[in-house]
Structures are given as C-alpha cells and as structure tokens.
PDB file of C-alpha atoms in Angstrom:
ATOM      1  CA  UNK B   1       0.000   0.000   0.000  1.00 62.00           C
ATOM      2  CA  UNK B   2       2.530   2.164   1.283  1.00 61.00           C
ATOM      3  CA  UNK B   3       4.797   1.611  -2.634  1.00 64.00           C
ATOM      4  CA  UNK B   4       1.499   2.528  -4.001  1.00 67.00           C
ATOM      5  CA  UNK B   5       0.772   6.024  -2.521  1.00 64.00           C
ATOM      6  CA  UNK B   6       4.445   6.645  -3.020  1.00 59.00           C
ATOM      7  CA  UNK B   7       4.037   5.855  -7.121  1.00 66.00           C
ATOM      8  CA  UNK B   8       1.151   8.013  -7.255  1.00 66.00           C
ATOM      9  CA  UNK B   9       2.914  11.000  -5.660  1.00 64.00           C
ATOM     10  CA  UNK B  10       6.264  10.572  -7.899  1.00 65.00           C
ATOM     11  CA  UNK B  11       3.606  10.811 -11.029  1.00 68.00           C
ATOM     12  CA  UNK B  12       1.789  13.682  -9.895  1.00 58.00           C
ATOM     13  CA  UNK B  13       5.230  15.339  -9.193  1.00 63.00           C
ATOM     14  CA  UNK B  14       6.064  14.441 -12.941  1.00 64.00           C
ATOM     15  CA  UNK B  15       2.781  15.770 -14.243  1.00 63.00           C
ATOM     16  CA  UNK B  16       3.638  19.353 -12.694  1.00 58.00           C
ATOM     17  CA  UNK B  17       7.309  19.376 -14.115  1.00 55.00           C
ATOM     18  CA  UNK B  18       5.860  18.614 -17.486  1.00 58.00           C
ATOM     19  CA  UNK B  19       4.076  21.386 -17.170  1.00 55.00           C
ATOM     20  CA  UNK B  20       6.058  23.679 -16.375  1.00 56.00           C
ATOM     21  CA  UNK B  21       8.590  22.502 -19.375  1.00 48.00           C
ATOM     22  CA  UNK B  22       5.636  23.229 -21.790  1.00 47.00           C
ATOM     23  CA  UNK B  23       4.994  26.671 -20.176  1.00 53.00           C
ATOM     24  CA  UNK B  24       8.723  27.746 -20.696  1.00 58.00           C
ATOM     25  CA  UNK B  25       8.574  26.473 -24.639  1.00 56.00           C
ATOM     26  CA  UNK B  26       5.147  27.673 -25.292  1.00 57.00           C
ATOM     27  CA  UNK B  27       4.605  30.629 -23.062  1.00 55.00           C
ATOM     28  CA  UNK B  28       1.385  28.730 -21.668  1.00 52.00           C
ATOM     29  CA  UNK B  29       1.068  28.687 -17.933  1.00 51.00           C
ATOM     30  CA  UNK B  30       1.003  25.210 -17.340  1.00 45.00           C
ATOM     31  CA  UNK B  31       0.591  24.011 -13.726  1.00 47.00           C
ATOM     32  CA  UNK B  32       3.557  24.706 -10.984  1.00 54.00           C
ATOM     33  CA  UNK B  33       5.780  21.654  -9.755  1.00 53.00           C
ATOM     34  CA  UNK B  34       6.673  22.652  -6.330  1.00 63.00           C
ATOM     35  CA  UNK B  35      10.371  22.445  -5.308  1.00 69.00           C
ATOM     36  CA  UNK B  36      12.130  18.909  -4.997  1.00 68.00           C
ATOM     37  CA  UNK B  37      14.331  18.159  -2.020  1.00 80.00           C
ATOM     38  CA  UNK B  38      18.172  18.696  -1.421  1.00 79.00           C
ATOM     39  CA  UNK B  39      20.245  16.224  -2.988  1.00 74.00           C
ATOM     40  CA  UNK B  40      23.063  14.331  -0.981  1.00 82.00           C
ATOM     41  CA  UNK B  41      26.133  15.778  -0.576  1.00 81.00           C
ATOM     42  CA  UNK B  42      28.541  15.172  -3.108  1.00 77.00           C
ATOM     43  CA  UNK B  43      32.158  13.981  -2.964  1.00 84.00           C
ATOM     44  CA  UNK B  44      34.697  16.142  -1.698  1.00 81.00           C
ATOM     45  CA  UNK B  45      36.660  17.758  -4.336  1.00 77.00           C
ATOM     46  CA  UNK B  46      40.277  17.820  -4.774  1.00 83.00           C
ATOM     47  CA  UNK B  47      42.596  20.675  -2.878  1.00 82.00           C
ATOM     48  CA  UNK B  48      42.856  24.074  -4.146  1.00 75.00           C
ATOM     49  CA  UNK B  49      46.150  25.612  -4.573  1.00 85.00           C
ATOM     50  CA  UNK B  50      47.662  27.855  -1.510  1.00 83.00           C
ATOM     51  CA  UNK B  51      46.151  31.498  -1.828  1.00 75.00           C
ATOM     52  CA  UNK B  52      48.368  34.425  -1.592  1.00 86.00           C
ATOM     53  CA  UNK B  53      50.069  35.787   1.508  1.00 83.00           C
ATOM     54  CA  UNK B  54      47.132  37.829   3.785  1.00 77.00           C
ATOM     55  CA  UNK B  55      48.244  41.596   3.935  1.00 86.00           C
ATOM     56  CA  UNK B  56      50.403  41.664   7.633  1.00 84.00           C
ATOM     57  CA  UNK B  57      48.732  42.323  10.970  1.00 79.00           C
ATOM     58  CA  UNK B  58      49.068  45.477  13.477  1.00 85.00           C
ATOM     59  CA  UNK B  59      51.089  44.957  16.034  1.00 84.00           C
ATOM     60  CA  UNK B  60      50.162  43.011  19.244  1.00 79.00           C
ATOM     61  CA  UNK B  61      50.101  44.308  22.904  1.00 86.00           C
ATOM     62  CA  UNK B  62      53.540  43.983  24.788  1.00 84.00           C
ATOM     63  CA  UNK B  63      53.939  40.647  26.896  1.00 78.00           C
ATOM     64  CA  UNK B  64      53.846  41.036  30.392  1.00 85.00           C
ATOM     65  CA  UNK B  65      57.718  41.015  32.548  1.00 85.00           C
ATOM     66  CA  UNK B  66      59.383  37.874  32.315  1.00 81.00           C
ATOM     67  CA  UNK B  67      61.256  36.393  34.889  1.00 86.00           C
ATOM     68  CA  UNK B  68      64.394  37.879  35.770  1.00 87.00           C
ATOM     69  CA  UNK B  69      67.345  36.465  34.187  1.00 83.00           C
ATOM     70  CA  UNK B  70      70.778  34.715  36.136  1.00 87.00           C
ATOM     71  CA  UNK B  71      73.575  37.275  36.554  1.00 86.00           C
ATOM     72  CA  UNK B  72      75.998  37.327  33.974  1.00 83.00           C
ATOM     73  CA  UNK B  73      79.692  36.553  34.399  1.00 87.00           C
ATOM     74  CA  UNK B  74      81.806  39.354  36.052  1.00 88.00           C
ATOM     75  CA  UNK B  75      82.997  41.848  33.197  1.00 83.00           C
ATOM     76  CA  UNK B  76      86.674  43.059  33.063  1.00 86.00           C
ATOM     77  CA  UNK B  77      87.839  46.138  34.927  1.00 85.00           C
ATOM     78  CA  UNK B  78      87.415  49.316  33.517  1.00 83.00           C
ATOM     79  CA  UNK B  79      90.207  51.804  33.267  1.00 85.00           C
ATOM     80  CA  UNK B  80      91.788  53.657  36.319  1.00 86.00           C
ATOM     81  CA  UNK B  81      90.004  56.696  37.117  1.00 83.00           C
ATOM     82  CA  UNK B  82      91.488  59.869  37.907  1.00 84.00           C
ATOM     83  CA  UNK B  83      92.950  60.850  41.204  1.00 86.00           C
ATOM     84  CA  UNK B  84      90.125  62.391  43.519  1.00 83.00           C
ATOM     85  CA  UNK B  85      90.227  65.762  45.369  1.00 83.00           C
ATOM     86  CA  UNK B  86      91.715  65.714  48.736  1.00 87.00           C
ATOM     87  CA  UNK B  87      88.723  65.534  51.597  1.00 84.00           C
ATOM     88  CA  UNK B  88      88.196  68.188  54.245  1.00 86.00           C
ATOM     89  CA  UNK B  89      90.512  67.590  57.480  1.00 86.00           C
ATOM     90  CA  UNK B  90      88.830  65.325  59.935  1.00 84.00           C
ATOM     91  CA  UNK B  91      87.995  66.458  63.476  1.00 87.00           C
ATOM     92  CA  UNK B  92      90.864  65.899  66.250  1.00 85.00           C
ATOM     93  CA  UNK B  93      90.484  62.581  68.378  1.00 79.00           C
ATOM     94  CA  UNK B  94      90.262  62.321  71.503  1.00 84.00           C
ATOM     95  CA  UNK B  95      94.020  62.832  73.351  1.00 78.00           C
ATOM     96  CA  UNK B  96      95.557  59.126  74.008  1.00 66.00           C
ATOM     97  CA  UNK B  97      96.687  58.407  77.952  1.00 68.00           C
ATOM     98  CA  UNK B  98      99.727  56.446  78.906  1.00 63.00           C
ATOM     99  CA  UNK B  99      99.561  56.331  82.833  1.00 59.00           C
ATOM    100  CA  UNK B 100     102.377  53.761  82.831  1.00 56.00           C
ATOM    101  CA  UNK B 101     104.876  55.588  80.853  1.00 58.00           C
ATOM    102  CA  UNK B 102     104.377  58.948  81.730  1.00 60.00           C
ATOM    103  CA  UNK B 103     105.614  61.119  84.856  1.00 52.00           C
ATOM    104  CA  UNK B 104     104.081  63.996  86.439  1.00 58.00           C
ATOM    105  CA  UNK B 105     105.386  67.755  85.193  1.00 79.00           C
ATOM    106  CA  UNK B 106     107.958  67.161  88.181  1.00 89.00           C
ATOM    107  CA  UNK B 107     108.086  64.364  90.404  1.00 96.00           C
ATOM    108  CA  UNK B 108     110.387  66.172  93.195  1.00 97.00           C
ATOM    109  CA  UNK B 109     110.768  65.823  96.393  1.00 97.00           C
ATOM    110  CA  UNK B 110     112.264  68.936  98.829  1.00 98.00           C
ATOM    111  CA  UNK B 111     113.141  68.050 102.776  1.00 98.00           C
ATOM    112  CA  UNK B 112     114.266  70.919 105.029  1.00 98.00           C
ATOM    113  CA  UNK B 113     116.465  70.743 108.806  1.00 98.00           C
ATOM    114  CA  UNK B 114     116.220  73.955 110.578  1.00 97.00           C
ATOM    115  CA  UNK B 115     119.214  74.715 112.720  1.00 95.00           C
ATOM    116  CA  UNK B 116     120.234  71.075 112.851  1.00 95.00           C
ATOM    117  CA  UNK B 117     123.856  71.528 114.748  1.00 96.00           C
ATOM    118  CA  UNK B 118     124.836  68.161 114.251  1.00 96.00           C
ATOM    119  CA  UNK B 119     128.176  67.414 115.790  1.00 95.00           C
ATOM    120  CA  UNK B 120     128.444  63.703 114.772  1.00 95.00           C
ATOM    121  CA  UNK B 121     131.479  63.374 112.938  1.00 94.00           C
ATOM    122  CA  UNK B 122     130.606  59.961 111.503  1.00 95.00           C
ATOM    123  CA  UNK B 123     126.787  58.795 110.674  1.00 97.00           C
ATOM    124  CA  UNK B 124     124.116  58.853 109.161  1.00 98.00           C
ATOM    125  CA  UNK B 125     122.684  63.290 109.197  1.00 98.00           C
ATOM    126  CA  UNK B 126     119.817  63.555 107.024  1.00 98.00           C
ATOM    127  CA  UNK B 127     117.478  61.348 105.457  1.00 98.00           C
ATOM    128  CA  UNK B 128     114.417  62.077 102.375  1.00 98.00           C
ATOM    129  CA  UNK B 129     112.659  60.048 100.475  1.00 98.00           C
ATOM    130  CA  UNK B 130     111.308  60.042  96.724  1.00 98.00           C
ATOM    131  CA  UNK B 131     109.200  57.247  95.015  1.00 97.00           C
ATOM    132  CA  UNK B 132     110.541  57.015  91.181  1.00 97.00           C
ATOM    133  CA  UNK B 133     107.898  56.278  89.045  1.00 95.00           C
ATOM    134  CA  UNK B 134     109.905  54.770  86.174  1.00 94.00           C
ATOM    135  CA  UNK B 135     113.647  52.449  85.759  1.00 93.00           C
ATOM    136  CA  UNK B 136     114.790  53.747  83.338  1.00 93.00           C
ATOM    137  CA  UNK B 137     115.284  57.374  84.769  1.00 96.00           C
ATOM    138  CA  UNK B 138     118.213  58.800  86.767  1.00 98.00           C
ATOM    139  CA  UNK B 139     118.131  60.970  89.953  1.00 98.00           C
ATOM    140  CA  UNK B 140     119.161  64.451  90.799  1.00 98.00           C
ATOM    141  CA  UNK B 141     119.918  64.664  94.562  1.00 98.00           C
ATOM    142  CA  UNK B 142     121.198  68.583  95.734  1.00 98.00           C
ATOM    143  CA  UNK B 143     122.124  68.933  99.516  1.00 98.00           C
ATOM    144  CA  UNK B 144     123.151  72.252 101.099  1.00 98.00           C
ATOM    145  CA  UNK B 145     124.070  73.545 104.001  1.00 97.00           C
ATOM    146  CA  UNK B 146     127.177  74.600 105.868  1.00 96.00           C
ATOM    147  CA  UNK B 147     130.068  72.120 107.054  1.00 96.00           C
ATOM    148  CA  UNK B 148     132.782  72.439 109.701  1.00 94.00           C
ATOM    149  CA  UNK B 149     135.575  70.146 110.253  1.00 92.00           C
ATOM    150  CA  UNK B 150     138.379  70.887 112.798  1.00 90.00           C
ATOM    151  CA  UNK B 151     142.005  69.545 112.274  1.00 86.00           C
ATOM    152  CA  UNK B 152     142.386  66.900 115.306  1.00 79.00           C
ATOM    153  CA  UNK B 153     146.185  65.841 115.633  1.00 78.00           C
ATOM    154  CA  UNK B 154     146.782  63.506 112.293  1.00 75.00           C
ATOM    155  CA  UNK B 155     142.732  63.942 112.053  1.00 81.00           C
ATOM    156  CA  UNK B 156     142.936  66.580 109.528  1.00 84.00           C
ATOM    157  CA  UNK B 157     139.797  65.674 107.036  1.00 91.00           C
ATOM    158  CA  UNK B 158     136.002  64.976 107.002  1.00 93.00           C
ATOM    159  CA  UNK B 159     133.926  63.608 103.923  1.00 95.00           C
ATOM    160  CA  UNK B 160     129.726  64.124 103.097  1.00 97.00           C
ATOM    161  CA  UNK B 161     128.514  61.809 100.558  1.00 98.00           C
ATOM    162  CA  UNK B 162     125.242  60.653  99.775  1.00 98.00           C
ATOM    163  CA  UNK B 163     123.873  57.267  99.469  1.00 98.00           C
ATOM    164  CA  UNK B 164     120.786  55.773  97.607  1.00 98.00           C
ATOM    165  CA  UNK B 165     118.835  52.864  99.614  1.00 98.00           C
ATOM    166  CA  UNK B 166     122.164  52.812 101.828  1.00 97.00           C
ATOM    167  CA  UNK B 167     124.457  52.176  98.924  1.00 98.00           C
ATOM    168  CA  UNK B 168     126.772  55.572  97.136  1.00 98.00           C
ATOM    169  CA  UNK B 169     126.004  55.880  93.354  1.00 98.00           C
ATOM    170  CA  UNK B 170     128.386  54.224  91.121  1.00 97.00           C
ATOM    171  CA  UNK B 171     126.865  55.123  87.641  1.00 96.00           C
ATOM    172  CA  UNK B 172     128.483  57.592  86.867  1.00 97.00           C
ATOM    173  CA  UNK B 173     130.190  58.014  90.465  1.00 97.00           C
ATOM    174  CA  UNK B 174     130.161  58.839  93.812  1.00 98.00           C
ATOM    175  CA  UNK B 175     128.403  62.068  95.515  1.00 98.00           C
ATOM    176  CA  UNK B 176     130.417  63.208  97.725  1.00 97.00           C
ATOM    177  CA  UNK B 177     132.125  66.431  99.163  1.00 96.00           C
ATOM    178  CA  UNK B 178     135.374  66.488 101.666  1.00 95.00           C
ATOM    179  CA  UNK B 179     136.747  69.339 103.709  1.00 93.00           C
ATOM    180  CA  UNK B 180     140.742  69.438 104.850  1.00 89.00           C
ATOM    181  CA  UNK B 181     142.266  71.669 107.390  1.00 85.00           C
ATOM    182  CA  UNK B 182     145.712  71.575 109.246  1.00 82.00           C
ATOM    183  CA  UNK B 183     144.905  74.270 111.439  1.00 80.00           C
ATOM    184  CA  UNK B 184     144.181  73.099 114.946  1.00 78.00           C
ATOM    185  CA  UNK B 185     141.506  75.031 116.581  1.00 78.00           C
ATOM    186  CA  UNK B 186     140.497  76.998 113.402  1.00 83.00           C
ATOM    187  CA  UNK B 187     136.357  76.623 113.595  1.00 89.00           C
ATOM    188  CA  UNK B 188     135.169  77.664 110.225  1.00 89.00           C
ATOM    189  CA  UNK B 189     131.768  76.584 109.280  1.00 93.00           C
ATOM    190  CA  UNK B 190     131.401  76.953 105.258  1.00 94.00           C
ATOM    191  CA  UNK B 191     128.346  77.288 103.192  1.00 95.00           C
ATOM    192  CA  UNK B 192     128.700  73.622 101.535  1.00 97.00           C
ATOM    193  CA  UNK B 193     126.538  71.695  98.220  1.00 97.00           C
ATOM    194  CA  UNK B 194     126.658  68.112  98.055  1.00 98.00           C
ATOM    195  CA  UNK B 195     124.767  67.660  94.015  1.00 98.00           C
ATOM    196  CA  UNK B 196     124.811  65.320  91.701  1.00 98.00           C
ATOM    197  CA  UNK B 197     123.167  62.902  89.263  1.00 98.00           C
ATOM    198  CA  UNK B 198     122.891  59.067  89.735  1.00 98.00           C
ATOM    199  CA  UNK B 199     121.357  56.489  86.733  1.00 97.00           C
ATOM    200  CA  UNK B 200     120.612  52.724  87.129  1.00 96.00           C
ATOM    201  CA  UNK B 201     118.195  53.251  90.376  1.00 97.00           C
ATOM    202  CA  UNK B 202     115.326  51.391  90.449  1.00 96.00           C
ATOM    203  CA  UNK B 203     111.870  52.248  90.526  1.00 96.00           C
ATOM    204  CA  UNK B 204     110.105  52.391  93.725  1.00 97.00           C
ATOM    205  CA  UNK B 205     110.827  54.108  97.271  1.00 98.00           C
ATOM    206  CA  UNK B 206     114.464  55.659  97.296  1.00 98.00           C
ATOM    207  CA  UNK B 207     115.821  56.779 100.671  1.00 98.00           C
ATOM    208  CA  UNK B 208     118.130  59.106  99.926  1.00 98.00           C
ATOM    209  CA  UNK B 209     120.584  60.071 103.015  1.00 98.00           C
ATOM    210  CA  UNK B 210     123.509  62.419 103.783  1.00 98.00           C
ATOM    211  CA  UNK B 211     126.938  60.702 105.718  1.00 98.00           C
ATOM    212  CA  UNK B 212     129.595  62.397 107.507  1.00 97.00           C
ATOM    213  CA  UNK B 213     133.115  60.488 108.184  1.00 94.00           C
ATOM    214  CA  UNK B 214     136.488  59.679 107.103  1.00 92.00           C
ATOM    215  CA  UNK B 215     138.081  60.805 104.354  1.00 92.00           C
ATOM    216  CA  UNK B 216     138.916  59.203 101.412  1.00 87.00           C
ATOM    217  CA  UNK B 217     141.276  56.752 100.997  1.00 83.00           C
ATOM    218  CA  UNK B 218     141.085  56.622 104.350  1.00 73.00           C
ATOM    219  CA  UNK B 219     142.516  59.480 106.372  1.00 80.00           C
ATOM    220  CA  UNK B 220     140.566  59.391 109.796  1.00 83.00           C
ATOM    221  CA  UNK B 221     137.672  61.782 110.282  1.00 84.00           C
ATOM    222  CA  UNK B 222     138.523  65.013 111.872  1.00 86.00           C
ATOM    223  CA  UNK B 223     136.106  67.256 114.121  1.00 91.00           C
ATOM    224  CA  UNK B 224     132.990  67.683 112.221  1.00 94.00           C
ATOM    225  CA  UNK B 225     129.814  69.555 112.196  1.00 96.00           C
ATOM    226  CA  UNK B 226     126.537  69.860 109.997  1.00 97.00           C
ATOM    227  CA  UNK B 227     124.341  72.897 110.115  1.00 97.00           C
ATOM    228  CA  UNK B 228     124.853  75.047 112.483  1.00 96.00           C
ATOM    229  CA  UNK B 229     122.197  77.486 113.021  1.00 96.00           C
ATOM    230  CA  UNK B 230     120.563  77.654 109.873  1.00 96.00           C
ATOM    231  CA  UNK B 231     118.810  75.233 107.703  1.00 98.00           C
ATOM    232  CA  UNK B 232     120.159  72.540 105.392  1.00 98.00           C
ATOM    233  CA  UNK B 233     117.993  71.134 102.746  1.00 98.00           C
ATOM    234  CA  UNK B 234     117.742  68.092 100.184  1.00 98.00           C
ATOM    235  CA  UNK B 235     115.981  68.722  96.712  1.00 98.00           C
ATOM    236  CA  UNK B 236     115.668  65.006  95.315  1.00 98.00           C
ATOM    237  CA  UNK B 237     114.249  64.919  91.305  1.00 98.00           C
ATOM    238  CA  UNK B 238     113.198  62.071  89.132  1.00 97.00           C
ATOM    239  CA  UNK B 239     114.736  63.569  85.709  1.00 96.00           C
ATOM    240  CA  UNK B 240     114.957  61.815  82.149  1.00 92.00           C
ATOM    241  CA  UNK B 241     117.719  60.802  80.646  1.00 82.00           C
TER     242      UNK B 241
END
C-alpha cells in the first residue's frame, strides 16, 4: 500500500514538471511543480592551490615582565680613574693616655732641717725620700748647708757623701764632698753643696741620706759639724735621661 501512494505522488510530481517545461517552450502557464528536495552531498573535491600571503597584521600588545634572568659573568675592569680631590681635614680625636709611661710635670721631692747643729762626725745626718715612678730614669739629689771640720792631731779631714737605699752611686760616680784643714783650733763653718746625678736606680721608694766620716782613701775623720744654726735642705728629682 505504502509503494502505491508513493508511485502516485512521484507521477503527480512528474505531471507538474511537465508542465512547467511546456509553459517555458510555449509561453502557456502550465501548472507549478513545487520544489524537490536537497540532494546528498557530493564527494569532496580535490585541494585548491595555496592562496596568496594575507596583507600583515598590526602589532600586538607587549607581553607582560618575564622572569628575571641569572647574573651574567663578572665583566673586566674598567680603566683607572682619575685621582680624587683631597677631603676636608677630619675632626681631632680624643688625646691618648699612657699612665704607665708617663711622669708627672715634676716628680720632686724637697726636705728641710732647721738649725740642725749636728756634731756627729761619723753617721748617718739627714734622710728624704722620693718614690721614682719609672727604671729607666736617673736621679738628681742637691744637699746644702754649711760644714765644719776641725784639724784633730793627724785627724785633719772629714767627707759628706750621699747614698741611695744605703748604697753611694756608682753610675756615673760617687756624691760626695770632703773638707781638709791643718789648722788646729780653726772653727770655720762653710756654706757647703753636696749635688749630683745618679742612673741605674730602680723604681720604687728611694731613701736618699747624707753621711759624715772619714776621708777618702782613708785618712781618719777630723772634728765635724753639719748645720749650724741655719737650715740645710735636700731637693731630690726624678729627671729623664
């Protein structure tokens, strides 16, 4: 049934195509075929040739940062440059100390005896003290005062000399003064200095004392005396060499 309706409808589709052929070659309207359906599609066709090259394109946007790259090896030195201009002065620093190796403006020491009238003709007379702040420094020992020494018999001489921690000086030499009279009974009492300078002490307290007594080399002491009625002093001074 269903072949037959489908005969009939391909025949009345012919009749209307015929009709329309015969209106086209005789100018006749004939009756309208209405339009068939699409046709499968056909086989693809063979590859057309490459077209020409498209006109070129504006310019794109700018790609965002990359990453940042590894350093590159060191480069080689550049030239010397010129000499710069001298800087401005800097400010003064603070003064550097030295305790140890430096002395006071004057490290002195002065001892006075006031009408002493010593008689002794052999001892010890005066004593003072200094404490010398450094080895390798000498000291300056002054004494003064008046001296007397009577001629006794063969006792014609008396010697002052000074000694340092009970022992005379012996670089360079001694300190000493001596006084010689043959005159029995002649009592003259003479303004008198005992001075000089002594090295190789050692730092520390230095007792620094005054003697009276024989002669040197060895002619006995005569009749002495130390300061009579007026005062005898002893200036003792730590001095660089």
């Amino acid at each position: 049934m269903a072949k037959l309706l489908c005969s009939l409808l391909s025949l009345v589709y012919l009749l209307f195509c015929l009709s329309d052929v015969v209106t086209q070659l005789t100018g006749e309207t004939a009756l309208q075929c209405p339009a068939g359906r699409d046709g499968r599609d056909g086989q693809p066709g063979s590859s057309g040739l490459n077209g020409r090259d498209g006109i070129p394109g504006a310019a794109g946007r700018d790609g965002k940062d990359g990453a940042p790259g590894r350093d590159g090896a060191p480069g080689l030195n550049g030239e010397k440059g010129d000499t710069g201009d001298t800087g401005l002065q800097g400010a003064a620093g603070i003064p550097g100390t030295c305790p140890p190796c430096q002395l006071p403006k004057r490290n002195i020491t002065h001892c006075t005896w006031d009408a002493s009238n010593d008689d002794r003709d052999s001892g010890v007379i005066h004593q003072c003290s200094l404490i010398k702040q450094r080895g390798q420094t000498a000291i300056l020992v002054r004494w003064t005062g008046n001296l007397r020494s009577i001629s006794n018999g063969a006792k014609t001489c008396s010697r002052w000399w000074i000694t340092f921690n009970g022992v005379e000086c012996v670089d360079p030499a001694k300190i000493d003064a001596q006084m010689y009279t043959n005159t029995a009974g002649h009592n003259f009492h003479a303004p008198s200095i005992v001075e000089g300078i002594c090295y190789n002490i050692k730092e520390g307290t230095v007792n620094v004392q005054l003697h009276v007594g024989d002669c040197r080399p060895g002619n006995e002491h005569g009749d002495a005396y130390t300061g009579w009625n007026s005062v005898s002093r002893m200036i003792i001074e730590e001095i660089e060499l």
